[in-house]
């Protein structure tokens, strides 16, 4: 086998994932085992259930990723795992396993920042993606606008001051009686609704780069209580429209103000159909390059972890074994 193959492991939330990526760009295998069904009956991720499921699933998932890749464990050049941010018990499973594999095979361990990994998911699919860029990272736990000045060099422009975009999708879905995870359910239902039916608030849309999504969530709740017979599809479509409008307006302004050449979308909410469509339209209108990873690359996976590790290993060298899980890790350099 040629090239430097890195085994990546991802267990920060409710996906147990492993992947082998060669030279930071060729995905030799990517296995994702979702725990969605386990958590669905609780309406959200139960941390203790997630940790236990990671323990059960990790070894089979790693074995499958190696088998599919054609690399034996002893042939990988490094083993990487997400060290944060995420649920501490869940992170610990992946980090401990990655360290054990690295020690057993005598190769470096690389600790990866989950947020940076979401960005590198876009690089995996668009190898010619080049900074300066503005990154809009929207996931279940984070909503960030980041200026990427160069590889591994970032400046935080803004973040949410309350709920993350994905969290708002999940909470509103609950209010509407939709199944967990809420984002995909709202996305599907919104296709049948009128996005202009209800004018939900667009908090902080035209000021600064920070976000606030708790107001729109409360507005949906109040609206549904007052109008129990309102078509649910219209409420879903109008809520999604309000969130997408804020995200796209700010990302666009950021790209213009920092002189970026492109806009990159990342994180689970980047799988949202309306957001993808509107970012593409905005990029065409503004003469920007749009980098929108495929839906499977937007949600949690380990290929993005292995790809990030390849860049980090070259820049920073191996991660000391003393580095453990860091549940509240921030975007690098911000
Ligand atoms: O990045 P991710 O897989 O996990 C975290 O690191 O948080 O993001 C999960 C979030 C959840 O809130 C989920 O509801 C949301 O991404 N999501 C979506 C869609 N697919 C996933 N939100 C809106 N539309 C979607 N199609
Ligand atoms: Zn994620």
Short mmCIF file of C-alpha atoms and ligand atoms in Angstrom, two decimals:
data_model
loop_
_atom_site.label_atom_id
_atom_site.label_comp_id
_atom_site.label_asym_id
_atom_site.label_seq_id
_atom_site.Cartn_x
_atom_site.Cartn_y
_atom_site.Cartn_z
CA UNK A 1 0.00 0.00 0.00
CA UNK A 2 1.28 3.46 -0.84
CA UNK A 3 0.56 6.78 0.81
CA UNK A 4 0.18 7.74 4.43
CA UNK A 5 -3.00 6.13 5.76
CA UNK A 6 -4.54 7.53 8.93
CA UNK A 7 -7.22 5.73 10.92
CA UNK A 8 -9.72 8.26 12.30
CA UNK A 9 -12.18 7.65 15.12
CA UNK A 10 -15.20 9.81 15.98
CA UNK A 11 -17.32 9.35 19.12
CA UNK A 12 -18.09 12.90 20.27
CA UNK A 13 -21.88 12.54 20.29
CA UNK A 14 -24.20 9.83 18.98
CA UNK A 15 -22.37 8.47 15.94
CA UNK A 16 -19.73 5.80 16.34
CA UNK A 17 -17.49 6.22 13.31
CA UNK A 18 -14.14 5.06 11.94
CA UNK A 19 -12.44 5.78 8.62
CA UNK A 20 -9.17 5.38 6.80
CA UNK A 21 -8.01 8.39 4.77
CA UNK A 22 -4.84 8.32 2.68
CA UNK A 23 -2.63 11.43 2.38
CA UNK A 24 -5.35 13.60 3.91
CA UNK A 25 -7.51 13.40 0.82
CA UNK A 26 -8.40 9.90 -0.40
CA UNK A 27 -11.15 8.23 1.61
CA UNK A 28 -10.28 4.51 1.61
CA UNK A 29 -13.21 3.70 3.92
CA UNK A 30 -15.73 5.52 6.10
CA UNK A 31 -18.04 3.65 8.43
CA UNK A 32 -20.70 5.44 10.50
CA UNK A 33 -22.90 3.60 12.95
CA UNK A 34 -25.68 5.89 14.08
CA UNK A 35 -27.27 5.54 17.51
CA UNK A 36 -30.30 7.57 16.44
CA UNK A 37 -32.76 4.72 17.09
CA UNK A 38 -31.39 4.22 20.61
CA UNK A 39 -31.94 7.88 21.54
CA UNK A 40 -35.13 8.55 19.54
CA UNK A 41 -37.50 7.33 22.24
CA UNK A 42 -35.94 9.82 24.70
CA UNK A 43 -36.27 12.68 22.19
CA UNK A 44 -32.56 13.51 22.37
CA UNK A 45 -29.10 12.12 23.06
CA UNK A 46 -28.77 10.51 26.51
CA UNK A 47 -25.04 10.84 27.37
CA UNK A 48 -24.76 7.65 29.41
CA UNK A 49 -26.57 5.59 26.76
CA UNK A 50 -24.27 7.10 24.11
CA UNK A 51 -21.07 6.18 26.00
CA UNK A 52 -22.18 2.59 26.50
CA UNK A 53 -23.20 2.21 22.87
CA UNK A 54 -19.80 3.59 21.76
CA UNK A 55 -18.08 0.93 23.88
CA UNK A 56 -20.12 -1.81 22.19
CA UNK A 57 -19.85 -0.46 18.65
CA UNK A 58 -16.33 0.90 18.41
CA UNK A 59 -14.31 -2.26 17.84
CA UNK A 60 -16.63 -3.66 15.13
CA UNK A 61 -16.75 -0.26 13.42
CA UNK A 62 -12.94 0.06 13.43
CA UNK A 63 -12.57 -3.52 12.17
CA UNK A 64 -14.99 -2.80 9.32
CA UNK A 65 -13.24 0.46 8.38
CA UNK A 66 -9.86 -1.32 8.23
CA UNK A 67 -11.25 -4.25 6.26
CA UNK A 68 -12.96 -2.01 3.70
CA UNK A 69 -9.85 0.14 3.30
CA UNK A 70 -7.57 -2.80 2.55
CA UNK A 71 -5.11 -1.60 5.22
CA UNK A 72 -4.11 -3.78 8.15
CA UNK A 73 -3.95 -2.00 11.49
CA UNK A 74 -0.18 -2.31 11.52
CA UNK A 75 0.01 -0.50 8.14
CA UNK A 76 -1.60 2.76 9.27
CA UNK A 77 0.75 5.69 9.84
CA UNK A 78 -1.20 7.24 12.73
CA UNK A 79 -4.41 6.87 14.72
CA UNK A 80 -6.58 9.94 15.30
CA UNK A 81 -9.62 10.59 17.45
CA UNK A 82 -11.86 13.54 18.21
CA UNK A 83 -10.76 14.93 21.60
CA UNK A 84 -13.49 17.60 21.79
CA UNK A 85 -15.84 19.33 21.91
CA UNK A 86 -18.50 16.79 22.80
CA UNK A 87 -19.90 14.62 25.57
CA UNK A 88 -17.11 13.69 27.94
CA UNK A 89 -18.03 10.01 28.38
CA UNK A 90 -18.53 9.56 24.64
CA UNK A 91 -15.25 11.29 23.76
CA UNK A 92 -13.33 9.18 26.26
CA UNK A 93 -14.29 5.96 24.49
CA UNK A 94 -12.82 7.07 21.15
CA UNK A 95 -9.76 8.78 22.66
CA UNK A 96 -8.85 5.77 24.83
CA UNK A 97 -9.30 3.36 21.93
CA UNK A 98 -7.22 5.50 19.56
CA UNK A 99 -4.39 5.73 22.08
CA UNK A 100 -4.49 1.97 22.64
CA UNK A 101 -4.32 1.24 18.90
CA UNK A 102 -1.51 3.77 18.46
CA UNK A 103 0.50 2.18 21.27
CA UNK A 104 -0.13 -1.35 20.02
CA UNK A 105 0.96 -0.49 16.47
CA UNK A 106 3.79 1.85 17.52
CA UNK A 107 2.44 4.86 15.57
CA UNK A 108 1.55 8.43 16.59
CA UNK A 109 -1.74 9.41 18.22
CA UNK A 110 -3.36 12.59 16.88
CA UNK A 111 -6.04 14.39 18.88
CA UNK A 112 -8.49 16.21 16.60
CA UNK A 113 -10.79 19.18 17.21
CA UNK A 114 -14.28 18.16 16.06
CA UNK A 115 -15.10 21.66 14.81
CA UNK A 116 -11.98 21.88 12.67
CA UNK A 117 -12.81 18.40 11.38
CA UNK A 118 -16.20 19.65 10.11
CA UNK A 119 -14.29 22.23 8.07
CA UNK A 120 -11.90 19.61 6.67
CA UNK A 121 -14.91 17.58 5.52
CA UNK A 122 -15.27 20.26 2.86
CA UNK A 123 -11.58 19.99 1.89
CA UNK A 124 -11.94 16.24 1.45
CA UNK A 125 -14.46 16.78 -1.31
CA UNK A 126 -12.99 19.97 -2.79
CA UNK A 127 -9.22 19.49 -2.80
CA UNK A 128 -8.70 22.86 -4.49
CA UNK A 129 -10.59 24.69 -1.75
CA UNK A 130 -8.30 27.53 -0.85
CA UNK A 131 -8.26 30.26 1.78
CA UNK A 132 -9.13 33.09 2.39
CA UNK A 133 -12.57 31.73 3.14
CA UNK A 134 -15.47 32.35 5.41
CA UNK A 135 -16.73 29.25 7.15
CA UNK A 136 -20.28 28.92 8.42
CA UNK A 137 -20.26 26.01 10.86
CA UNK A 138 -23.73 25.00 11.97
CA UNK A 139 -24.20 21.87 14.07
CA UNK A 140 -26.18 20.55 17.00
CA UNK A 141 -23.87 22.20 19.50
CA UNK A 142 -22.29 25.11 17.61
CA UNK A 143 -23.02 28.02 15.31
CA UNK A 144 -19.82 29.76 14.25
CA UNK A 145 -18.70 32.21 11.60
CA UNK A 146 -14.96 31.86 11.10
CA UNK A 147 -12.54 33.62 8.77
CA UNK A 148 -10.02 31.06 7.54
CA UNK A 149 -7.00 33.14 6.61
CA UNK A 150 -4.78 30.20 5.71
CA UNK A 151 -4.59 26.48 6.39
CA UNK A 152 -4.86 25.99 10.18
CA UNK A 153 -5.10 29.78 10.72
CA UNK A 154 -8.46 31.11 11.81
CA UNK A 155 -10.20 34.17 13.22
CA UNK A 156 -13.52 33.82 14.99
CA UNK A 157 -16.03 36.36 13.68
CA UNK A 158 -19.12 35.34 15.61
CA UNK A 159 -20.96 32.61 17.49
CA UNK A 160 -24.36 31.98 18.99
CA UNK A 161 -25.12 33.71 22.27
CA UNK A 162 -27.74 31.10 23.21
CA UNK A 163 -28.99 28.07 21.22
CA UNK A 164 -27.04 26.55 18.33
CA UNK A 165 -28.85 26.40 14.99
CA UNK A 166 -29.19 22.60 15.15
CA UNK A 167 -30.43 22.81 18.72
CA UNK A 168 -33.17 25.22 17.56
CA UNK A 169 -34.18 22.76 14.81
CA UNK A 170 -34.29 19.91 17.34
CA UNK A 171 -36.28 21.88 19.95
CA UNK A 172 -38.78 23.26 17.41
CA UNK A 173 -39.26 19.74 16.01
CA UNK A 174 -40.21 18.60 19.50
CA UNK A 175 -42.73 21.44 19.81
CA UNK A 176 -44.22 20.35 16.48
CA UNK A 177 -44.38 16.71 17.55
CA UNK A 178 -41.80 15.58 14.99
CA UNK A 179 -39.36 12.73 15.62
CA UNK A 180 -35.74 13.12 16.76
CA UNK A 181 -33.41 14.25 15.21
CA UNK A 182 -35.47 17.29 14.41
CA UNK A 183 -33.38 18.89 11.66
CA UNK A 184 -34.01 16.29 8.95
CA UNK A 185 -37.69 16.02 9.99
CA UNK A 186 -38.25 19.79 9.64
CA UNK A 187 -36.30 19.81 6.36
CA UNK A 188 -38.62 17.15 4.90
CA UNK A 189 -41.84 18.66 6.19
CA UNK A 190 -40.88 22.17 5.07
CA UNK A 191 -40.88 20.99 1.45
CA UNK A 192 -44.69 20.77 1.68
CA UNK A 193 -45.18 24.10 3.49
CA UNK A 194 -45.31 27.80 2.66
CA UNK A 195 -42.14 29.48 3.94
CA UNK A 196 -43.82 32.90 3.83
CA UNK A 197 -46.88 31.81 5.82
CA UNK A 198 -45.65 33.12 9.19
CA UNK A 199 -43.11 35.92 9.77
CA UNK A 200 -40.97 34.52 12.59
CA UNK A 201 -38.32 36.90 14.04
CA UNK A 202 -34.80 37.15 12.57
CA UNK A 203 -32.84 38.11 15.69
CA UNK A 204 -29.62 40.11 15.12
CA UNK A 205 -29.75 39.49 11.38
CA UNK A 206 -28.35 42.84 10.35
CA UNK A 207 -26.03 43.55 13.26
CA UNK A 208 -22.62 42.02 13.99
CA UNK A 209 -21.71 38.38 13.50
CA UNK A 210 -23.18 36.78 16.59
CA UNK A 211 -26.37 34.72 16.43
CA UNK A 212 -29.37 34.18 18.69
CA UNK A 213 -31.89 31.43 18.04
CA UNK A 214 -33.73 31.10 21.34
CA UNK A 215 -36.21 33.88 20.40
CA UNK A 216 -37.39 32.19 17.21
CA UNK A 217 -37.81 28.93 19.12
CA UNK A 218 -40.04 30.67 21.71
CA UNK A 219 -41.99 32.41 18.93
CA UNK A 220 -42.78 29.06 17.33
CA UNK A 221 -43.96 27.71 20.68
CA UNK A 222 -46.19 30.76 21.30
CA UNK A 223 -47.55 30.62 17.74
CA UNK A 224 -48.44 26.95 17.93
CA UNK A 225 -50.22 27.45 21.27
CA UNK A 226 -52.26 30.33 19.85
CA UNK A 227 -52.98 28.61 16.51
CA UNK A 228 -53.35 24.89 17.27
CA UNK A 229 -54.91 24.31 13.83
CA UNK A 230 -52.14 25.98 11.80
CA UNK A 231 -50.70 23.62 9.16
CA UNK A 232 -47.55 22.11 10.71
CA UNK A 233 -45.76 22.17 7.34
CA UNK A 234 -46.24 25.96 7.14
CA UNK A 235 -44.85 26.42 10.65
CA UNK A 236 -41.85 24.20 9.83
CA UNK A 237 -41.18 25.98 6.53
CA UNK A 238 -41.52 29.46 8.07
CA UNK A 239 -39.25 28.59 11.01
CA UNK A 240 -36.63 27.12 8.66
CA UNK A 241 -36.88 30.22 6.49
CA UNK A 242 -36.20 32.51 9.47
CA UNK A 243 -33.10 30.54 10.52
CA UNK A 244 -31.74 30.19 6.98
CA UNK A 245 -32.32 33.89 6.27
CA UNK A 246 -30.22 34.90 9.30
CA UNK A 247 -27.44 32.38 8.56
CA UNK A 248 -27.11 33.30 4.88
CA UNK A 249 -27.39 37.07 5.39
CA UNK A 250 -24.59 37.06 7.98
CA UNK A 251 -22.32 34.66 6.10
CA UNK A 252 -22.65 36.75 2.97
CA UNK A 253 -21.88 39.99 4.78
CA UNK A 254 -18.90 38.36 6.49
CA UNK A 255 -17.49 37.15 3.17
CA UNK A 256 -17.81 40.64 1.72
CA UNK A 257 -16.31 42.41 4.74
CA UNK A 258 -13.27 40.13 5.14
CA UNK A 259 -12.61 39.93 1.38
CA UNK A 260 -13.04 36.15 1.23
CA UNK A 261 -12.96 34.36 -2.10
CA UNK A 262 -15.30 31.63 -1.03
CA UNK A 263 -17.93 30.55 1.46
CA UNK A 264 -17.76 27.14 3.05
CA UNK A 265 -20.63 25.40 4.77
CA UNK A 266 -20.05 22.72 7.43
CA UNK A 267 -21.70 20.80 10.27
CA UNK A 268 -24.92 18.78 10.53
CA UNK A 269 -27.27 21.68 9.72
CA UNK A 270 -25.34 22.16 6.46
CA UNK A 271 -27.30 19.09 5.29
CA UNK A 272 -30.41 21.31 5.25
CA UNK A 273 -31.85 21.62 1.74
CA UNK A 274 -32.98 25.25 2.05
CA UNK A 275 -29.66 26.38 3.54
CA UNK A 276 -27.67 24.63 0.81
CA UNK A 277 -29.78 26.13 -1.93
CA UNK A 278 -29.64 29.65 -0.52
CA UNK A 279 -25.89 29.60 0.09
CA UNK A 280 -25.34 28.48 -3.50
CA UNK A 281 -27.60 31.27 -4.80
CA UNK A 282 -25.83 33.85 -2.62
CA UNK A 283 -22.41 32.73 -3.84
CA UNK A 284 -23.47 32.98 -7.47
CA UNK A 285 -24.93 36.45 -6.87
CA UNK A 286 -21.79 37.67 -5.04
CA UNK A 287 -19.16 36.03 -7.27
CA UNK A 288 -17.93 33.77 -4.47
CA UNK A 289 -16.92 30.12 -4.69
CA UNK A 290 -19.33 27.92 -2.78
CA UNK A 291 -18.06 24.90 -0.89
CA UNK A 292 -20.96 22.76 0.21
CA UNK A 293 -19.97 19.23 1.26
CA UNK A 294 -22.24 16.29 0.44
CA UNK A 295 -24.87 15.59 3.09
CA UNK A 296 -23.08 12.54 4.48
CA UNK A 297 -19.90 14.59 4.87
CA UNK A 298 -21.82 17.36 6.72
CA UNK A 299 -23.01 15.13 9.55
CA UNK A 300 -20.60 13.47 11.99
CA UNK A 301 -18.16 11.01 10.41
CA UNK A 302 -14.58 9.88 10.93
CA UNK A 303 -13.20 10.62 7.45
CA UNK A 304 -13.15 14.30 8.41
CA UNK A 305 -11.26 13.38 11.59
CA UNK A 306 -8.60 11.41 9.70
CA UNK A 307 -8.23 14.19 7.09
CA UNK A 308 -7.76 16.86 9.77
CA UNK A 309 -5.24 14.64 11.54
CA UNK A 310 -3.11 14.44 8.41
CA UNK A 311 -2.82 18.27 8.26
CA UNK A 312 -2.30 18.59 12.03
CA UNK A 313 0.32 15.84 12.14
CA UNK A 314 2.36 17.64 9.49
CA UNK A 315 2.01 21.01 11.21
CA UNK A 316 2.19 20.11 14.92
CA UNK A 317 3.51 16.54 15.12
CA UNK A 318 1.96 13.81 17.28
CA UNK A 319 -0.34 14.70 20.17
CA UNK A 320 1.11 13.81 23.59
CA UNK A 321 -0.56 10.80 25.19
CA UNK A 322 -1.26 13.04 28.20
CA UNK A 323 -3.91 14.93 26.19
CA UNK A 324 -7.36 13.59 27.04
CA UNK A 325 -10.96 14.45 26.21
CA UNK A 326 -11.73 18.19 26.28
CA UNK A 327 -15.55 18.51 26.31
CA UNK A 328 -15.61 22.32 25.89
CA UNK A 329 -12.82 22.63 23.32
CA UNK A 330 -13.13 25.77 21.18
CA UNK A 331 -12.44 26.23 17.48
CA UNK A 332 -8.61 26.27 17.14
CA UNK A 333 -7.02 29.67 17.67
CA UNK A 334 -10.29 31.38 18.58
O1 LIG B 1 -22.64 18.03 13.16
P1 LIG B 1 -23.67 17.14 13.72
O2 LIG B 1 -23.94 15.82 13.01
O3 LIG B 1 -23.40 16.81 15.22
C1 LIG B 1 -22.85 17.79 16.06
O4 LIG B 1 -21.59 17.90 16.06
O5 LIG B 1 -23.67 18.51 16.69
O6 LIG B 1 -25.04 17.99 13.76
C2 LIG B 1 -26.23 17.47 14.27
C3 LIG B 1 -27.32 18.54 14.10
C4 LIG B 1 -28.65 18.16 14.76
O7 LIG B 1 -29.11 19.27 15.50
C5 LIG B 1 -29.55 17.87 13.57
O8 LIG B 1 -30.92 18.12 13.83
C6 LIG B 1 -29.00 18.82 12.54
O9 LIG B 1 -27.59 18.76 12.70
N1 LIG B 1 -29.35 18.43 11.16
C7 LIG B 1 -30.14 19.17 10.36
C8 LIG B 1 -30.30 18.43 9.15
N2 LIG B 1 -29.58 17.26 9.28
C9 LIG B 1 -29.01 17.29 10.52
N3 LIG B 1 -30.70 20.37 10.56
C10 LIG B 1 -31.45 20.87 9.54
N4 LIG B 1 -31.67 20.21 8.38
C11 LIG B 1 -31.13 19.00 8.14
N5 LIG B 1 -31.34 18.37 6.98
ZN1 LIG B 2 -20.47 17.45 14.51
#
